[in-house]
PDB file of C-alpha atoms in Angstrom:
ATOM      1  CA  UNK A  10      11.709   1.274  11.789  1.00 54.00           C
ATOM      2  CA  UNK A  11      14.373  -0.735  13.158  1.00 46.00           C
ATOM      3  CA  UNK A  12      17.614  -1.025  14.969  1.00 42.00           C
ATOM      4  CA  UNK A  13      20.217  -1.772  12.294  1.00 41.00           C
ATOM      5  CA  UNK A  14      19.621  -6.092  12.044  1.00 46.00           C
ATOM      6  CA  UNK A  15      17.381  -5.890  14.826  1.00 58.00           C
ATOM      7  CA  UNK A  16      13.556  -6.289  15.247  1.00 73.00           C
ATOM      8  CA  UNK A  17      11.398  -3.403  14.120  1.00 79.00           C
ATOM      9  CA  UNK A  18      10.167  -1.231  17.185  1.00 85.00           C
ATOM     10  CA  UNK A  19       7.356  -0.033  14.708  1.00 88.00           C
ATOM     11  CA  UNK A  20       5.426  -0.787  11.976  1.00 88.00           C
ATOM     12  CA  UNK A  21       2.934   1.714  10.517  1.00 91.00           C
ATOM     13  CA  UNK A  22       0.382  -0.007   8.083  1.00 92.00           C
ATOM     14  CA  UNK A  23      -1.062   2.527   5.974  1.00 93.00           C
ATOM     15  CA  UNK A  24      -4.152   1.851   3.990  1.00 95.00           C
ATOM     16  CA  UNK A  25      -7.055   3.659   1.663  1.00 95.00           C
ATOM     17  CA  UNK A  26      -8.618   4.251  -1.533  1.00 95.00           C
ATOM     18  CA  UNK A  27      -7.076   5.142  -4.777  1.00 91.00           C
ATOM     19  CA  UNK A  28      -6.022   8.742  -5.073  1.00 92.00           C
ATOM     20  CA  UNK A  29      -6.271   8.682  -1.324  1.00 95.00           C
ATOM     21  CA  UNK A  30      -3.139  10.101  -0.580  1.00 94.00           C
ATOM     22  CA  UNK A  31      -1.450   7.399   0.837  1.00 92.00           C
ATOM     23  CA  UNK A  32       2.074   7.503  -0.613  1.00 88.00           C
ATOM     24  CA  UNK A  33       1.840  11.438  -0.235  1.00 92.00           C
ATOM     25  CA  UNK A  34       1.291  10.584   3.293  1.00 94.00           C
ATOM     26  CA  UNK A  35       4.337   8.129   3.854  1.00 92.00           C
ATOM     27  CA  UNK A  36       6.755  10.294   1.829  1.00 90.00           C
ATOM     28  CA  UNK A  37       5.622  13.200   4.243  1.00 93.00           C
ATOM     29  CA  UNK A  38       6.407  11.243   6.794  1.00 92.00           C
ATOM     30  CA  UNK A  39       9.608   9.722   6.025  1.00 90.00           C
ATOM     31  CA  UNK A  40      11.019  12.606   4.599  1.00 92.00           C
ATOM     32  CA  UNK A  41      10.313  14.283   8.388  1.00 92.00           C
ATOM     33  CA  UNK A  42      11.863  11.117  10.230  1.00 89.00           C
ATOM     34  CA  UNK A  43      14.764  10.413   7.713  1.00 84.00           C
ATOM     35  CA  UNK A  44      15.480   7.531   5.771  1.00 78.00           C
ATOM     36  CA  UNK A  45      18.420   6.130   8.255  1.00 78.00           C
ATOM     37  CA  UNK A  46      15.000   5.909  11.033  1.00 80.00           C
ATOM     38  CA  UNK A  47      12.721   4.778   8.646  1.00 80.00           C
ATOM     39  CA  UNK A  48      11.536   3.029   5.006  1.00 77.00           C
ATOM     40  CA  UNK A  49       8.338   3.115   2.539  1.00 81.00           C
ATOM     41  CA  UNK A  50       7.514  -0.053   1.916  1.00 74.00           C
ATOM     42  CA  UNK A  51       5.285  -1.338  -0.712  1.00 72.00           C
ATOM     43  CA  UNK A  52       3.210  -4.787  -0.464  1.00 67.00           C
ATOM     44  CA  UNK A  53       2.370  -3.843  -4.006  1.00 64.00           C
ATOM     45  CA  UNK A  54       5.824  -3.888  -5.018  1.00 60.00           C
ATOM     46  CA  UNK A  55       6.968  -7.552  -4.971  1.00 58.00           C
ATOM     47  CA  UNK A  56       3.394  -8.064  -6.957  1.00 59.00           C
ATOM     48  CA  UNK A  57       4.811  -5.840  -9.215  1.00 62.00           C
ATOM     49  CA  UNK A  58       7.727  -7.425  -9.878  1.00 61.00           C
ATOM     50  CA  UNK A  59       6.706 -11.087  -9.991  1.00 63.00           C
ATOM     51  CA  UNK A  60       3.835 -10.135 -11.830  1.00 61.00           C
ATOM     52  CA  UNK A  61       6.104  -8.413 -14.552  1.00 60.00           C
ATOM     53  CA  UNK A  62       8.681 -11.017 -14.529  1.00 59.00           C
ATOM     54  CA  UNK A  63       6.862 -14.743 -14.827  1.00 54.00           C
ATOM     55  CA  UNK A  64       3.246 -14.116 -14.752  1.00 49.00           C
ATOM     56  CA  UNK A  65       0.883 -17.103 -16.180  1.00 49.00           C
ATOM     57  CA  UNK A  66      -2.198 -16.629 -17.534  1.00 49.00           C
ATOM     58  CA  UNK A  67      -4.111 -19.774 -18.659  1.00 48.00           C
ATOM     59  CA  UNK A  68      -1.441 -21.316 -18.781  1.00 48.00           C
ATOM     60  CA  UNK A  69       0.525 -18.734 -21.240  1.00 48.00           C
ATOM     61  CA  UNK A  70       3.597 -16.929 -20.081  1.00 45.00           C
ATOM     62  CA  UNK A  71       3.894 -13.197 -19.705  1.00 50.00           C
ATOM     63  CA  UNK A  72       6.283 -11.006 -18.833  1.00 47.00           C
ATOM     64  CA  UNK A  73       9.597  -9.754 -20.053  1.00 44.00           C
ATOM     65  CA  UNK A  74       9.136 -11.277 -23.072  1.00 37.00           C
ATOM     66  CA  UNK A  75       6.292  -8.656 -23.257  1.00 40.00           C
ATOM     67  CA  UNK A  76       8.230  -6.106 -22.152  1.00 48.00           C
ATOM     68  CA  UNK A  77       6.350  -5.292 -18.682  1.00 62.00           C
ATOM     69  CA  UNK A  78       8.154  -2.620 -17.298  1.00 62.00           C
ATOM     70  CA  UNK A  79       8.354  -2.930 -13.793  1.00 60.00           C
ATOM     71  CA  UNK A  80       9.441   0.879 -12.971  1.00 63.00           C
ATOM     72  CA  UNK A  81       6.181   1.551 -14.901  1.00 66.00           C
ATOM     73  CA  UNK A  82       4.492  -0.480 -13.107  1.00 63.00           C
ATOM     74  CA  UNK A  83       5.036   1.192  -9.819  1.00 61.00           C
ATOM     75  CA  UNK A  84       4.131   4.856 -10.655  1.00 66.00           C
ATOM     76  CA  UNK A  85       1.010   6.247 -11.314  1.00 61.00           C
ATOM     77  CA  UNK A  86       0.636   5.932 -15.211  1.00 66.00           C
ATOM     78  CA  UNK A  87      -1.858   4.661 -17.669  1.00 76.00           C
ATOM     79  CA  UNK A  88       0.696   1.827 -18.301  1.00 69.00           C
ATOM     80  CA  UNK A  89       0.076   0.117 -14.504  1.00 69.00           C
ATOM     81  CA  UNK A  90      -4.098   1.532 -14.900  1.00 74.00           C
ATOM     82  CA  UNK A  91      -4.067  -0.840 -18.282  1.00 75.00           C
ATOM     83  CA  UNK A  92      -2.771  -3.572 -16.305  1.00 71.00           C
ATOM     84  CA  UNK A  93      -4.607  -3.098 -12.834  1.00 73.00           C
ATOM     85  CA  UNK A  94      -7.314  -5.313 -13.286  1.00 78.00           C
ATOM     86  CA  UNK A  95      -5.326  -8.081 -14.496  1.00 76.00           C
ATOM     87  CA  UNK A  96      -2.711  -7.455 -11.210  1.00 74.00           C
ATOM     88  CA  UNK A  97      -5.646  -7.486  -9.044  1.00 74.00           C
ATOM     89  CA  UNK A  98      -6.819 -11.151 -10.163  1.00 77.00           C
ATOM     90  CA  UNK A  99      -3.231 -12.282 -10.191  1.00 71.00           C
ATOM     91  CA  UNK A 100      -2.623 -10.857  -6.690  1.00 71.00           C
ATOM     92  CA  UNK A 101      -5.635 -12.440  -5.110  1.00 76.00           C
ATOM     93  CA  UNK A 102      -4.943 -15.919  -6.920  1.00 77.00           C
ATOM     94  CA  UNK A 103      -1.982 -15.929  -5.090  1.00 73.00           C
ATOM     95  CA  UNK A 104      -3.179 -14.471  -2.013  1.00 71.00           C
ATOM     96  CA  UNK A 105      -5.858 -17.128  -1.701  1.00 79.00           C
ATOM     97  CA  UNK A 106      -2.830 -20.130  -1.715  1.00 80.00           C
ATOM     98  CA  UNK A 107      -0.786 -18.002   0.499  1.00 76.00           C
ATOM     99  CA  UNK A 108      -2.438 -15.474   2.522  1.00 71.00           C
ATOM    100  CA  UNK A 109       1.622 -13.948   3.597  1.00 69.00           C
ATOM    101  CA  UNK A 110       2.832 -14.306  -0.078  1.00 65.00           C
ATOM    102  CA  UNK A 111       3.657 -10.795  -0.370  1.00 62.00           C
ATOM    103  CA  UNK A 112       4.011  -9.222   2.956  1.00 62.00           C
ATOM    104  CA  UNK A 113       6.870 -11.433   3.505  1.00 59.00           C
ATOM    105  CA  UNK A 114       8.825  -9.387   1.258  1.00 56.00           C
ATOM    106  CA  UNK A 115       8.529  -6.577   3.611  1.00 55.00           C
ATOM    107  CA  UNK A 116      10.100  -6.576   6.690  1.00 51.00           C
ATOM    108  CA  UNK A 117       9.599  -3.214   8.447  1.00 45.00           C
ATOM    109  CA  UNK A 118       9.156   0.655   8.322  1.00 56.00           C
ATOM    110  CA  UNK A 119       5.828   2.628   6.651  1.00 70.00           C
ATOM    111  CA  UNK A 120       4.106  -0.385   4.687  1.00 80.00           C
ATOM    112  CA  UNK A 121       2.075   2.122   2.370  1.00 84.00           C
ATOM    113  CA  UNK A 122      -0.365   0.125   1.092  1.00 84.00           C
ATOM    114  CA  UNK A 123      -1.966  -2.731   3.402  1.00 89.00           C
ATOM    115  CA  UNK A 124      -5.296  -3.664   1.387  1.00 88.00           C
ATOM    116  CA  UNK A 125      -6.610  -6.216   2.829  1.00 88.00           C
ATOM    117  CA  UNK A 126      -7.283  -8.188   6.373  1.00 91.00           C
ATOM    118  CA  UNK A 127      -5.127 -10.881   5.737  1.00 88.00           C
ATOM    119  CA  UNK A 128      -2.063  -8.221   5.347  1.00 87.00           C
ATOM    120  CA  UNK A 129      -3.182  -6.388   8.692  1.00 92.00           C
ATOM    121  CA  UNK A 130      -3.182  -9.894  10.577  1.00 91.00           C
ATOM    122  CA  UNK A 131       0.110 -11.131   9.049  1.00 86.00           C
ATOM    123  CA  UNK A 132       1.505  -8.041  10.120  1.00 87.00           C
ATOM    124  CA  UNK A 133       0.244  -8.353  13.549  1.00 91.00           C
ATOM    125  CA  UNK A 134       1.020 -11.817  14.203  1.00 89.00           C
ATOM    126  CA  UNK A 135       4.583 -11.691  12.723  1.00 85.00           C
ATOM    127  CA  UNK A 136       5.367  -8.776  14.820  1.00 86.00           C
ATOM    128  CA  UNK A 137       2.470  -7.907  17.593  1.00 91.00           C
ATOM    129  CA  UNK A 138       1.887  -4.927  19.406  1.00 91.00           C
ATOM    130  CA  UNK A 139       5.013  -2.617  17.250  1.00 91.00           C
ATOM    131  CA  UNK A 140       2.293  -2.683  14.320  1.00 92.00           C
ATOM    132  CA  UNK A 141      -0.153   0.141  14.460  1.00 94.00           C
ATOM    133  CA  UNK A 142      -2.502   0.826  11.615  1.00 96.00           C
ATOM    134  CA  UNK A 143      -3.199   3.862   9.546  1.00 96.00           C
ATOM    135  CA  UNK A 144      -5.998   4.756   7.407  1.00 97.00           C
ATOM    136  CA  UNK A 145      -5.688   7.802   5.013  1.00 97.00           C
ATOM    137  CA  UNK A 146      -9.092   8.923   3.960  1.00 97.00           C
ATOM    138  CA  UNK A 147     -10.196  11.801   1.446  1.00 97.00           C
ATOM    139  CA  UNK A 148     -13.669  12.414   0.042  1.00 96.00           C
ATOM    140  CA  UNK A 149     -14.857  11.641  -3.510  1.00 95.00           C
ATOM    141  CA  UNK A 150     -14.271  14.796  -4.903  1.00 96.00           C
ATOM    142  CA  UNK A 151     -10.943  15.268  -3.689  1.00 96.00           C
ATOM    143  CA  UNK A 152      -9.818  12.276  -4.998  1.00 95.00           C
ATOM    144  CA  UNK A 153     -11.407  13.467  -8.375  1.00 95.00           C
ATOM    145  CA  UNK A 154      -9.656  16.235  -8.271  1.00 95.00           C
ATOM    146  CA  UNK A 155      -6.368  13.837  -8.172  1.00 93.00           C
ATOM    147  CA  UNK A 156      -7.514  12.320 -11.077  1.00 92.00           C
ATOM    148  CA  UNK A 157      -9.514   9.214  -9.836  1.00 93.00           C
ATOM    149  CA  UNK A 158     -12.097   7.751 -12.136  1.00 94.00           C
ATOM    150  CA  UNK A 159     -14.580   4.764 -10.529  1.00 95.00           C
ATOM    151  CA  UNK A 160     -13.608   1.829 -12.445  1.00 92.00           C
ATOM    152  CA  UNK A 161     -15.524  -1.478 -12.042  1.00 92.00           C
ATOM    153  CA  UNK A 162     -13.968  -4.399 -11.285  1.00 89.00           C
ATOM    154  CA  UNK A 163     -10.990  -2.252  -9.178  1.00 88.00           C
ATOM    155  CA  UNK A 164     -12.883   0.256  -7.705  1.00 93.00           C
ATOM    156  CA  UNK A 165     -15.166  -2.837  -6.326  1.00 93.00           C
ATOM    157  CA  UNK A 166     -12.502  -4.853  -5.994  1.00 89.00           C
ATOM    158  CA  UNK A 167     -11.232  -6.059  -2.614  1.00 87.00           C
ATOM    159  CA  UNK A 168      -8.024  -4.131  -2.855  1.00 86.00           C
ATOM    160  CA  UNK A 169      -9.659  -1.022  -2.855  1.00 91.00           C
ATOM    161  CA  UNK A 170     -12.736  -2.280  -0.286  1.00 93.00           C
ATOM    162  CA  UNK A 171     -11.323  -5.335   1.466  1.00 92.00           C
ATOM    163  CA  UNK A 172     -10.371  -3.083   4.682  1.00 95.00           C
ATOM    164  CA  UNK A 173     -13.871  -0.862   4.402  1.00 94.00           C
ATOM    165  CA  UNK A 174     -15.338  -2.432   7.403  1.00 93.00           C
ATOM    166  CA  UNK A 175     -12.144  -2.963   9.018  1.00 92.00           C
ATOM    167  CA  UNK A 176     -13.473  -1.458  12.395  1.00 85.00           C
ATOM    168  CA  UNK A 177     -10.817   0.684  14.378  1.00 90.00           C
ATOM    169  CA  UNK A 178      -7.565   1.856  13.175  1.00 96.00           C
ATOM    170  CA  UNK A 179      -5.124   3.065  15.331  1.00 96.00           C
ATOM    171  CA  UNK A 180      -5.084   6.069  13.400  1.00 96.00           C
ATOM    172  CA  UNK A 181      -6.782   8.190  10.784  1.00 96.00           C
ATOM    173  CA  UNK A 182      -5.747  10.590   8.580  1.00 97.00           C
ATOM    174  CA  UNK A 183      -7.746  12.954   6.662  1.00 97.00           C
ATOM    175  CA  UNK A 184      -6.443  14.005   3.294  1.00 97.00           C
ATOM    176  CA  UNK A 185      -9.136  15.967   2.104  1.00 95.00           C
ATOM    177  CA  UNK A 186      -6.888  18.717   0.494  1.00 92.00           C
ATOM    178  CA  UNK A 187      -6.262  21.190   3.345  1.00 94.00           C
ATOM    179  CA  UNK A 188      -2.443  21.270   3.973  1.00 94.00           C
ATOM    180  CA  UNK A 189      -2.428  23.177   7.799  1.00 96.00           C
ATOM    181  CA  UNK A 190      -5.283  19.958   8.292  1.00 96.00           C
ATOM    182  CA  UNK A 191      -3.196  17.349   7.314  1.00 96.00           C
ATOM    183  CA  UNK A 192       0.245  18.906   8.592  1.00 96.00           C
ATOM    184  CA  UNK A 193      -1.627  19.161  12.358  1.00 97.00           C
ATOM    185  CA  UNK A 194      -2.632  15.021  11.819  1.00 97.00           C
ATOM    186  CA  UNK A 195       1.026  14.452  10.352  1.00 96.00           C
ATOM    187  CA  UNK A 196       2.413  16.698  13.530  1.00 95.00           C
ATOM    188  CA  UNK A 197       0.773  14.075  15.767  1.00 96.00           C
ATOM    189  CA  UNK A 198       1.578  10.890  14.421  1.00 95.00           C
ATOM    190  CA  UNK A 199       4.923  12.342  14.375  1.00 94.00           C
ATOM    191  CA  UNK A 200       5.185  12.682  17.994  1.00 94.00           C
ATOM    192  CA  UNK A 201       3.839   9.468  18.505  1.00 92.00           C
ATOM    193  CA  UNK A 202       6.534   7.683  16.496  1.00 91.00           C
ATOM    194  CA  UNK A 203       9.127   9.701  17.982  1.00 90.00           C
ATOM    195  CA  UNK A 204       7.909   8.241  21.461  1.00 91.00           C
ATOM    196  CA  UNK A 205       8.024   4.770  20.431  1.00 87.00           C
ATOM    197  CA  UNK A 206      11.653   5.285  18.741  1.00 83.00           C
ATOM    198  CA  UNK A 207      13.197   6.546  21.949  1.00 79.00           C
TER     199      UNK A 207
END
């Protein structure tokens, strides 16, 4: 949320499990601010794209040739499920060389899904005390209900679990299914971000 080619005055790094509710959350919320205040931004997306463009594996190439579809990619279908595992690897391989790789892509608004500690502290040190962080949280079973299965080695991964023990986020939202719940919690960040827009 920035003044048109100026610095952002806020940064809202959203984070939590799969199923979570997190990009319910930041469409909520930017569909209440507007999209000339604010933009949902996705780490995941660049990964996305690169990954579906010129990934190598062993030292094969994938990618357009085998028709990744990056608009597939980004929703919530089987077709980016079949490929999570592999994106996850990818992701961190590139992480570990670069730590900023991805969140350099994004430059401001409602990041919707910070994963890790190293995308927190990027965020912080590229743009200090405008950043505030956001956790969505829902229980298992409501996250069932949205259709989330535990699967190993993304479930366990640290995308999903590398901000568990995070300690204290500036806020927290609870997404466990009860709309007047949520729209109270949404109400409140709200004002907030209205306060630090004026």
């Amino acid at each position: 949320m920035a003044p048109l080619g100026g610095a952002p005055r806020l940064v809202l790094l959203f984070s939590g499990k799969r199923k979570s509710g997190k990009d319910f959350v930041t469409e909520a919320l930017q569909s209440r601010l507007g999209g000339n205040i604010c933009a949902v931004l996705r780490l995941s997306g660049p990964l996305k794209e690169q990954y579906a463009r010129d990934r190598v594996i062993d030292g094969l190439y994938f990618g357009q040739e085998h028709d990744l579809d990056f608009q597939r990619l980004l929703d919530a279908s089987t077709y980016k499920e079949a490929h999570r595992r592999d994106m996850i690897r990818w992701g961190e391989e590139k992480r570990r060389a670069d730590p900023g790789f991805f969140c350099r892509e994004i430059v401001e608004g409602l990041v919707s899904d910070t994963r890790r500690v190293s995308d927190i502290q990027w965020f912080q040190e590229a743009y200090g005390a405008v950043t505030q962080t956001v956790r969505v949280v829902a229980s298992e079973q409501s996250r069932q209900q949205r259709g989330w299965v535990f699967t190993p080695g993304v479930d366990d991964a640290e995308s999903e679990c590398g901000l568990d023990n995070f300690g204290d986020f500036d806020w927290v939202i609870e997404n466990h299914g009860d709309e007047q719940c949520l729209e109270d919690q949404l109400g409140n960040l709200l004002e907030c971000i209205h306060a630090r827009l004026q």
